[in-house]
Coordinates of C-alpha atoms in Angstrom, one line a residue:
X1 CA 121.7 106.8 127.1
X2 CA 120.2 103.9 125.2
X3 CA 121.7 103.4 121.7
X4 CA 122.6 100.2 120.0
X5 CA 126.5 99.9 119.7
X6 CA 127.8 100.8 116.2
X7 CA 131.5 100.3 117.0
X8 CA 131.2 96.8 118.3
X9 CA 128.2 95.5 116.5
X10 CA 126.5 94.8 119.9
X11 CA 122.7 94.5 119.9
X12 CA 121.0 95.1 123.2
X13 CA 117.9 92.9 123.7
X14 CA 115.7 92.5 126.7
X15 CA 112.6 90.4 127.6
X16 CA 109.2 91.9 127.8
X17 CA 106.3 91.0 130.1
X18 CA 103.2 91.6 128.0
X19 CA 102.0 91.6 124.4
X20 CA 99.1 94.0 124.6
X21 CA 99.2 97.7 123.5
X22 CA 97.3 100.8 123.8
X23 CA 96.4 103.4 121.0
X24 CA 94.8 106.8 120.9
X25 CA 94.2 109.2 118.2
X26 CA 93.3 112.9 118.5
X27 CA 92.0 113.6 114.9
X28 CA 91.6 110.3 113.3
X29 CA 90.1 106.9 113.8
X30 CA 92.2 103.9 112.9
X31 CA 92.1 100.1 112.4
X32 CA 94.6 97.5 113.1
X33 CA 95.0 95.9 109.6
X34 CA 97.6 93.3 110.5
X35 CA 99.5 92.0 113.5
X36 CA 102.5 89.7 113.0
X37 CA 104.2 87.9 115.9
X38 CA 107.6 86.3 116.3
X39 CA 107.9 82.8 117.1
X40 CA 110.8 82.9 119.6
X41 CA 113.1 85.5 121.2
X42 CA 114.6 86.5 117.8
X43 CA 114.2 90.3 117.3
X44 CA 111.2 89.9 115.0
X45 CA 110.5 93.4 113.8
X46 CA 113.9 94.9 114.3
X47 CA 113.4 96.3 110.8
X48 CA 110.3 96.9 108.8
X49 CA 109.4 98.6 105.5
X50 CA 106.6 99.0 103.0
X51 CA 107.6 97.4 99.6
X52 CA 104.8 98.3 97.2
X53 CA 102.4 96.1 95.5
X54 CA 104.4 93.1 94.6
X55 CA 101.6 90.6 93.6
X56 CA 99.5 93.0 91.7
X57 CA 96.3 92.7 93.9
X58 CA 95.8 96.4 94.4
X59 CA 97.2 96.3 98.1
X60 CA 100.7 97.4 99.2
X61 CA 102.8 94.6 100.8
X62 CA 105.3 94.9 103.6
X63 CA 108.6 93.3 104.8
X64 CA 109.8 92.4 108.3
X65 CA 113.3 91.6 109.3
X66 CA 114.2 89.1 112.0
X67 CA 118.0 89.1 112.1
X68 CA 118.3 86.8 115.1
X69 CA 116.3 84.0 113.5
X70 CA 118.1 80.7 113.2
X71 CA 116.6 79.1 110.0
X72 CA 117.6 75.5 109.2
X73 CA 119.6 75.3 112.4
X74 CA 122.0 78.1 111.4
X75 CA 122.3 80.2 114.5
X76 CA 121.4 83.8 113.9
X77 CA 121.6 83.5 110.1
X78 CA 118.5 85.7 110.1
X79 CA 115.5 85.9 108.0
X80 CA 113.3 88.3 106.3
X81 CA 109.5 87.9 105.5
X82 CA 107.4 89.7 102.9
X83 CA 103.7 89.7 103.6
X84 CA 100.7 90.3 101.5
X85 CA 98.9 93.6 102.4
X86 CA 95.6 92.0 101.3
X87 CA 95.4 89.1 103.7
X88 CA 98.8 89.0 105.6
X89 CA 99.9 85.7 104.2
X90 CA 103.7 85.3 103.6
X91 CA 104.6 86.0 100.0
X92 CA 108.3 85.3 100.4
X93 CA 110.5 84.1 103.3
X94 CA 114.2 84.5 102.6
X95 CA 116.9 83.2 104.9
X96 CA 120.4 84.1 105.6
X97 CA 123.1 81.8 104.1
X98 CA 125.4 81.1 107.0
X99 CA 125.6 81.2 110.9
X100 CA 125.7 84.6 112.3
X101 CA 125.0 86.6 109.1
X102 CA 122.3 88.6 110.8
X103 CA 120.3 88.7 107.5
X104 CA 117.3 91.0 108.0
X105 CA 119.1 93.4 110.2
X106 CA 117.9 96.1 107.7
X107 CA 115.2 96.0 105.1
X108 CA 113.7 98.4 102.6
X109 CA 111.6 98.7 99.5
X110 CA 113.9 99.4 96.5
X111 CA 111.5 100.8 93.9
X112 CA 111.5 99.2 90.4
X113 CA 115.1 98.2 90.2
X114 CA 115.0 95.9 87.2
X115 CA 112.4 97.6 85.0
X116 CA 109.5 95.1 85.1
X117 CA 107.1 97.6 86.6
X118 CA 107.0 95.6 89.9
X119 CA 108.8 97.1 93.0
X120 CA 111.7 95.2 94.4
X121 CA 113.2 95.1 97.9
X122 CA 116.5 95.1 99.8
X123 CA 117.8 93.1 102.8
X124 CA 120.9 93.6 104.7
X125 CA 123.1 91.0 106.5
X126 CA 125.4 93.2 108.5
X127 CA 127.5 90.4 109.9
X128 CA 127.8 88.3 106.7
X129 CA 131.5 87.3 105.9
X130 CA 131.6 87.4 102.1
X131 CA 134.6 85.7 100.6
X132 CA 135.8 85.0 104.2
X133 CA 136.0 88.6 105.0
X134 CA 134.9 88.6 108.7
X135 CA 131.8 90.7 109.3
X136 CA 132.3 92.7 106.1
X137 CA 128.5 92.6 105.6
X138 CA 126.3 92.1 102.6
X139 CA 123.2 93.6 100.8
X140 CA 120.8 91.6 98.7
X141 CA 118.4 93.1 96.3
X142 CA 115.5 90.8 95.4
X143 CA 112.9 90.9 92.6
X144 CA 109.4 91.7 93.7
X145 CA 108.0 89.6 91.0
X146 CA 109.5 86.2 92.0
X147 CA 111.8 86.8 95.0
X148 CA 114.9 85.9 93.1
X149 CA 118.2 87.6 93.8
X150 CA 118.9 90.5 91.5
X151 CA 122.1 91.8 93.0
X152 CA 124.5 91.2 95.9
X153 CA 126.8 93.9 97.1
X154 CA 129.5 93.2 99.7
X155 CA 131.7 95.1 102.2
X156 CA 135.4 95.0 101.4
X157 CA 137.1 94.8 104.8
X158 CA 136.7 93.0 108.2
X159 CA 134.0 94.5 110.3
X160 CA 132.8 97.1 107.8
X161 CA 129.2 96.3 108.9
X162 CA 128.2 97.0 105.3
X163 CA 124.4 97.0 105.0
X164 CA 123.8 98.2 108.5
X165 CA 121.4 100.5 106.7
X166 CA 119.7 100.1 103.3
X167 CA 117.2 102.1 101.2
X168 CA 115.8 102.6 97.8
X169 CA 117.2 105.9 96.5
X170 CA 114.8 106.6 93.6
X171 CA 116.1 107.1 90.1
X172 CA 119.3 108.9 91.0
X173 CA 120.9 109.0 87.5
X174 CA 117.7 109.3 85.5
X175 CA 118.0 106.2 83.4
X176 CA 114.5 104.8 84.1
X177 CA 115.6 102.3 86.9
X178 CA 115.3 102.8 90.6
X179 CA 118.7 103.0 92.4
X180 CA 119.6 102.0 96.0
X181 CA 121.9 103.1 98.8
X182 CA 123.8 101.0 101.4
X183 CA 125.4 102.3 104.6
X184 CA 128.5 100.8 106.1
X185 CA 129.2 102.5 109.4
X186 CA 132.6 100.9 110.3
X187 CA 134.7 101.4 107.2
X188 CA 138.1 103.2 107.5
X189 CA 138.3 105.6 104.5
X190 CA 141.6 107.3 104.4
X191 CA 142.7 105.5 107.5
X192 CA 140.0 107.2 109.6
X193 CA 138.9 104.4 111.9
X194 CA 135.0 103.9 111.8
X195 CA 134.5 107.1 109.9
X196 CA 131.9 105.1 107.9
X197 CA 130.7 105.3 104.3
X198 CA 127.7 105.0 102.1
X199 CA 127.3 103.8 98.5
X200 CA 124.8 104.6 95.9
X201 CA 124.3 101.9 93.3
X202 CA 122.6 101.9 89.9
X203 CA 119.5 99.7 89.7
X204 CA 120.2 99.0 86.0
X205 CA 123.6 97.1 86.5
X206 CA 124.5 97.7 90.2
X207 CA 127.5 99.7 89.3
X208 CA 128.7 102.3 91.8
X209 CA 127.2 105.8 91.2
X210 CA 128.4 107.6 94.3
X211 CA 130.6 106.8 97.4
X212 CA 130.3 109.1 100.4
X213 CA 132.7 108.9 103.3
X214 CA 132.9 110.3 106.8
X215 CA 135.4 112.9 107.4
X216 CA 136.5 112.1 110.9
X217 CA 137.3 109.1 113.2
X218 CA 134.3 107.4 114.7
X219 CA 131.5 109.4 112.9
X220 CA 129.7 106.2 112.0
X221 CA 128.7 107.9 108.7
X222 CA 126.1 105.8 107.0
X223 CA 124.3 104.7 110.2
X224 CA 121.1 105.8 108.5
X225 CA 120.4 106.2 104.7
X226 CA 117.3 107.3 102.9
X227 CA 115.9 108.6 99.6
X228 CA 115.2 112.4 100.1
X229 CA 113.0 112.8 97.0
X230 CA 113.7 115.7 94.6
X231 CA 114.9 118.3 97.2
X232 CA 116.5 120.8 94.9
X233 CA 114.0 120.6 92.1
X234 CA 116.2 119.4 89.2
X235 CA 114.2 116.4 88.6
X236 CA 116.6 113.9 90.1
X237 CA 116.1 111.9 93.3
X238 CA 118.4 113.1 96.1
X239 CA 119.5 111.1 99.1
X240 CA 120.3 111.7 102.8
X241 CA 122.9 110.1 105.0
X242 CA 123.2 110.3 108.8
X243 CA 126.4 110.4 110.9
X244 CA 125.2 110.4 114.5
X245 CA 128.6 110.3 116.2
X246 CA 130.0 113.1 114.2
X247 CA 131.2 116.4 115.8
X248 CA 131.7 119.0 113.0
X249 CA 132.8 121.9 115.2
X250 CA 135.4 120.7 117.7
X251 CA 138.4 118.5 117.7
X252 CA 137.0 116.2 120.4
X253 CA 135.1 113.7 118.2
X254 CA 133.7 112.0 121.4
X255 CA 130.9 114.6 121.9
X256 CA 128.7 112.9 119.4
X257 CA 126.5 115.8 118.4
X258 CA 125.7 114.2 115.1
X259 CA 125.2 115.5 111.5
X260 CA 122.8 114.6 108.5
X261 CA 123.9 115.3 104.9
X262 CA 121.5 115.8 101.9
X263 CA 123.2 115.1 98.6
X264 CA 122.3 115.8 95.0
X265 CA 121.4 112.9 92.9
X266 CA 122.4 114.9 89.8
X267 CA 126.1 115.3 90.7
X268 CA 126.6 113.9 94.2
X269 CA 127.3 117.5 95.6
X270 CA 126.2 118.5 99.1
X271 CA 122.9 120.3 99.2
X272 CA 122.4 120.7 103.0
X273 CA 124.3 119.8 106.1
X274 CA 122.2 119.7 109.3
X275 CA 124.1 119.4 112.5
X276 CA 123.4 119.6 116.3
X277 CA 125.0 122.1 118.5
X278 CA 125.1 119.9 121.7
X279 CA 127.1 117.0 122.8
X280 CA 125.5 113.5 122.7
X281 CA 122.5 114.3 120.7
X282 CA 123.2 111.7 118.0
X283 CA 121.5 113.8 115.3
X284 CA 121.3 111.7 112.1
X285 CA 120.7 108.4 114.0
X286 CA 117.5 108.3 111.9
X287 CA 116.8 110.1 108.7
X288 CA 114.0 110.0 106.0
X289 CA 112.5 111.8 103.2
X290 CA 109.3 113.5 104.4
X291 CA 107.4 114.1 101.2
X292 CA 106.1 117.6 100.5
X293 CA 105.1 118.7 104.1
X294 CA 104.5 122.4 103.2
X295 CA 103.0 121.9 99.8
X296 CA 105.6 123.9 97.9
X297 CA 106.2 121.3 95.3
X298 CA 109.6 120.1 96.7
X299 CA 110.4 117.1 98.9
X300 CA 111.2 117.9 102.5
X301 CA 113.1 115.6 105.0
X302 CA 113.2 114.6 108.6
X303 CA 116.1 113.9 111.0
X304 CA 116.1 112.3 114.4
X305 CA 118.2 113.1 117.4
X306 CA 117.1 110.6 120.1
X307 CA 119.4 111.7 122.9
X308 CA 118.8 115.5 122.7
X309 CA 118.0 117.0 126.1
X310 CA 114.8 118.8 124.9
X311 CA 113.7 121.5 127.3
X312 CA 116.4 120.3 129.7
X313 CA 114.9 116.8 129.9
X314 CA 117.7 114.3 129.7
X315 CA 117.6 112.1 126.5
X316 CA 114.0 113.3 125.9
X317 CA 114.9 113.3 122.1
X318 CA 114.0 115.4 119.2
X319 CA 113.2 115.4 115.5
X320 CA 113.2 118.2 113.0
X321 CA 111.4 118.4 109.6
X322 CA 113.3 120.5 107.1
X323 CA 112.4 122.4 104.0
X324 CA 113.7 121.0 100.7
X325 CA 113.6 124.4 99.2
X326 CA 115.7 126.3 101.9
X327 CA 117.0 123.7 104.3
X328 CA 115.3 125.7 107.1
X329 CA 113.6 124.0 109.9
X330 CA 109.8 123.7 109.4
X331 CA 108.8 121.8 112.5
X332 CA 110.7 121.3 115.7
X333 CA 109.3 118.2 117.5
X334 CA 110.7 117.5 121.0
X335 CA 110.2 114.5 123.2
X336 CA 107.8 114.9 126.2
X337 CA 109.7 113.3 129.0
X338 CA 113.2 112.4 130.0
X339 CA 114.5 109.2 128.6
X340 CA 111.8 109.1 125.7
X341 CA 114.5 108.8 122.9
X342 CA 112.0 110.6 120.7
X343 CA 113.3 110.4 117.1
X344 CA 115.0 106.9 117.6
X345 CA 113.3 106.1 114.1
X346 CA 111.5 108.4 111.6
X347 CA 109.7 107.8 108.4
X348 CA 107.8 109.8 105.7
X349 CA 104.3 108.4 105.2
X350 CA 102.5 110.4 102.4
X351 CA 99.2 112.2 103.1
X352 CA 97.6 110.2 105.9
X353 CA 94.8 112.5 106.8
X354 CA 93.9 113.8 103.3
X355 CA 94.8 117.5 103.9
X356 CA 97.1 117.8 101.0
X357 CA 100.3 117.8 103.2
X358 CA 102.4 114.8 103.7
X359 CA 102.8 113.4 107.2
X360 CA 105.5 111.6 109.1
X361 CA 105.9 109.0 111.9
X362 CA 108.3 108.9 114.7
X363 CA 109.5 106.2 117.1
X364 CA 109.8 106.8 120.9
X365 CA 111.3 103.7 122.1
X366 CA 112.2 105.0 125.6
X367 CA 108.7 106.2 126.5
X368 CA 107.3 104.8 129.7
X369 CA 103.7 103.7 130.0
X370 CA 102.5 103.6 133.6
X371 CA 104.9 101.4 135.5
X372 CA 106.4 99.9 132.4
X373 CA 109.8 101.4 131.5
X374 CA 110.7 101.4 127.8
X375 CA 107.3 100.4 126.8
X376 CA 107.7 102.8 123.8
X377 CA 105.5 104.7 121.5
X378 CA 105.1 105.6 117.9
X379 CA 103.5 108.8 116.8
X380 CA 102.1 110.1 113.5
X381 CA 102.7 113.8 113.1
X382 CA 100.8 116.2 110.8
X383 CA 103.0 117.8 108.2
X384 CA 100.8 120.8 108.1
X385 CA 101.1 122.0 111.7
X386 CA 103.3 119.3 113.6
X387 CA 100.4 118.1 115.7
X388 CA 99.9 114.5 116.8
X389 CA 97.4 112.7 114.5
X390 CA 97.7 109.2 116.0
X391 CA 99.8 107.4 118.6
X392 CA 100.3 103.7 119.5
X393 CA 101.8 102.7 122.8
X394 CA 103.5 99.6 124.1
X395 CA 102.2 98.4 127.4
X396 CA 104.8 96.1 128.7
X397 CA 108.2 96.4 130.2
X398 CA 110.9 96.9 127.6
X399 CA 108.6 96.5 124.6
X400 CA 110.3 99.4 122.7
X401 CA 107.4 100.1 120.6
X402 CA 108.5 102.4 117.7
X403 CA 112.0 100.7 117.3
X404 CA 111.4 100.7 113.5
X405 CA 108.6 102.7 111.7
X406 CA 107.7 103.0 108.1
X407 CA 105.2 104.1 105.6
X408 CA 103.5 100.9 104.4
X409 CA 101.7 102.3 101.4
X410 CA 98.0 101.6 100.9
X411 CA 97.6 98.2 102.6
X412 CA 93.9 98.2 103.1
X413 CA 92.9 99.6 99.8
X414 CA 91.1 102.8 101.2
X415 CA 93.1 105.3 99.2
X416 CA 95.1 106.5 102.2
X417 CA 98.7 105.5 103.1
X418 CA 99.0 103.2 106.0
X419 CA 101.8 102.8 108.6
X420 CA 103.9 100.0 110.0
X421 CA 105.5 99.9 113.5
X422 CA 107.5 97.3 115.4
X423 CA 108.0 96.3 119.0
X424 CA 110.8 93.7 118.7
X425 CA 111.0 92.9 122.4
X426 CA 107.2 92.5 123.0
X427 CA 105.5 89.2 123.7
X428 CA 108.2 88.0 126.0
X429 CA 111.0 89.0 123.6
X430 CA 109.4 87.3 120.5
X431 CA 108.6 90.6 118.8
X432 CA 105.4 92.0 117.3
X433 CA 104.8 94.3 114.2
X434 CA 101.6 96.2 113.7
X435 CA 100.1 97.6 110.5
X436 CA 97.5 100.5 111.0
X437 CA 95.1 102.0 108.5
X438 CA 94.1 105.6 109.3
X439 CA 90.7 106.5 108.1
X440 CA 88.2 109.3 108.5
X441 CA 85.5 109.2 111.0
X442 CA 83.2 107.6 108.5
X443 CA 84.2 104.1 107.7
X444 CA 86.2 103.5 104.5
X445 CA 83.4 101.3 103.2
X446 CA 80.8 104.0 103.9
X447 CA 83.0 106.6 102.1
X448 CA 83.5 104.4 99.1
X449 CA 79.8 103.7 98.5
X450 CA 78.2 107.0 99.6
X451 CA 80.8 109.9 99.5
X452 CA 79.3 113.1 100.8
X453 CA 81.0 115.3 98.2
X454 CA 83.3 115.4 95.2
X455 CA 86.8 114.6 96.4
X456 CA 90.1 114.3 94.7
X457 CA 92.7 112.5 96.8
X458 CA 96.5 113.0 96.6
X459 CA 98.1 110.5 94.4
X460 CA 100.0 107.7 96.0
X461 CA 102.9 107.2 96.0
X462 CA 104.3 110.6 95.5
X463 CA 107.0 111.1 94.4
X464 CA 106.5 108.0 92.1
X465 CA 108.2 105.6 89.8
X466 CA 107.0 103.7 87.8
X467 CA 103.2 104.2 88.6
X468 CA 101.0 106.1 90.8
X469 CA 97.3 105.8 91.8
X470 CA 94.8 108.7 91.8
X471 CA 91.6 108.1 93.8
X472 CA 88.5 110.3 93.7
X473 CA 85.1 110.2 95.0
X474 CA 81.7 111.1 93.3
X475 CA 78.6 111.8 95.2
X476 CA 76.4 111.3 92.2
X477 CA 76.5 109.9 88.6
X478 CA 77.9 112.2 86.1
X479 CA 80.5 112.8 83.4
X480 CA 84.0 113.5 84.6
X481 CA 87.3 114.1 83.0
X482 CA 90.7 113.3 84.8
X483 CA 93.6 114.8 82.9
X484 CA 97.4 115.2 83.4
X485 CA 99.1 118.5 82.6
X486 CA 102.8 119.6 82.5
X487 CA 104.3 122.8 84.0
X488 CA 103.4 124.6 80.8
X489 CA 99.7 123.7 81.3
X490 CA 99.7 121.4 78.3
X491 CA 97.6 118.3 78.5
X492 CA 99.8 115.1 78.2
X493 CA 97.4 112.5 79.1
X494 CA 93.6 112.0 79.6
X495 CA 93.0 109.2 82.1
X496 CA 89.2 109.3 82.1
X497 CA 86.6 111.0 79.9
X498 CA 83.3 109.3 80.6
X499 CA 80.1 109.2 82.7
X500 CA 80.7 107.3 85.9
X501 CA 78.6 106.0 88.7
X502 CA 78.6 107.6 92.3
X503 CA 81.3 106.2 94.6
X504 CA 85.0 105.6 94.7
X505 CA 87.1 105.5 91.5
X506 CA 90.8 104.9 90.8
X507 CA 93.1 105.7 87.9
X508 CA 96.7 104.7 87.5
X509 CA 99.2 106.7 85.6
X510 CA 102.5 105.2 84.4
X511 CA 104.3 108.5 83.5
X512 CA 103.5 108.1 79.8
X513 CA 101.7 110.5 77.4
X514 CA 98.7 109.5 75.2
X515 CA 101.1 108.0 72.6
X516 CA 102.7 105.7 75.2
X517 CA 106.0 107.7 75.3
X518 CA 107.6 108.0 78.7
X519 CA 107.6 111.7 79.9
X520 CA 110.6 113.5 81.6
X521 CA 110.9 113.6 85.2
X522 CA 109.4 116.6 87.0
X523 CA 106.2 118.1 88.4
X524 CA 102.9 117.3 86.9
X525 CA 99.4 118.3 87.7
X526 CA 96.2 116.3 87.5
X527 CA 92.7 117.7 87.3
X528 CA 89.4 116.2 88.0
X529 CA 86.5 118.1 86.4
X530 CA 82.8 117.4 86.6
X531 CA 79.6 119.4 85.7
X532 CA 80.1 121.8 88.7
X533 CA 83.3 120.7 90.2
X534 CA 87.0 121.0 89.4
X535 CA 90.0 120.4 91.4
X536 CA 93.7 120.2 90.6
X537 CA 96.7 118.6 92.6
X538 CA 100.2 118.2 91.7
X539 CA 102.5 115.3 91.8
X540 CA 106.3 114.5 91.3
X541 CA 107.4 111.9 88.6
X542 CA 110.9 110.6 89.4
X543 CA 112.4 108.2 86.7

């Protein structure tokens, strides 16, 4: 078994022997957009996330956590770095305040927390000691516009490990501001030692919206947290929490089968409870919203169980993609070999290959590559059929490629979502992070200049708040209209009604009607219509 310790806060690190990597793709070509390397043996890339377009250059940016960094001589105070998607330059470097804070242990995009139309971001410092409370932990929400602190939330008791997991939650309370969720694995609610907790906070004023607690000793509820999208179709953002050490069906809580819980953003009620039937599966070690995988208009979700003995293979690992409509399993995804730890990390990506279905990424940190144990891998999985679209492999001993994976947004500006994956022990333990752009067999530039046919892309991000981008391609010059419709078929906005040149075009919708009034959350349709072409797609607006 290979899992970081949650009960003692122990982080297992090794040295690697090589900084190279191998990649392959069955159905897509790909480009390495950015590679970022750590400077010393500091767990660079322990956490990664997309953060949206912070600097307004049309390219999504990304954040990397380095919790063992020692800025300004403060041992393991930790650091987090926000990079430009356009050129890879550092937009912000933010450092931990005190020795041993482990700032950067967790990172996430937060959405637009403060209502300035620019996405913000969150960094966790799991071993911070706020107000002298030893290792209570702290979470920091920063403005994407200027990098200044918006909110700090703290654990309340020693060794809470508050902010061991952090995530943007979407607009849970429908007030127009993105909210956020923080996990604290080692809280003791009701006297239950290490049962764990998770807290959902308002983006508008950081007030507590919901607190959810584990129900048994040593569940480590809150080990993973994520936005789930609108799972139940009520127009509110829902959220998902993992409790990988939970055992829901027996008295012996050491069996560690694991549970993942999906909660309603509307009232905090439980929508779905996904559990494992086998000991030591650690289901819920990783969780994420998956987007609309089956194209039914609802958000789906993905859960990882990295120590499942899939097909009898010890610790091969497993991940499952579940329907938001029914809670039923859509895709069962097992690891290939014993010890793979498939599902150690999971992430929703958006529609990578342009087939109208959202795709996901899965980290496989225990995968062996040749003679290199724990070289690791990360795999992009088709939401349509569960097949592998793309895989990147580590190629050195104990690289642990896939330790953290995330959707990066559209980093390279080609209209498709890109991916970010880390190998925190690569390059002799310095750590490496890779951002890949997945493109069609034609190069992105050729596709932009000389599209072969009319094409309307899925909007990105989707679901979205506050804005989303719609890309489309015209093979010839002609007059086109791009319109937004509500569920009743009523036009609410015309984004384009003009003659346009052949090539790639983009339009941004801000969730407002033609009079500038913000529209309600929910499903909308956008239609591109030309002289002899018409195509309609749907999108989800979450305030």
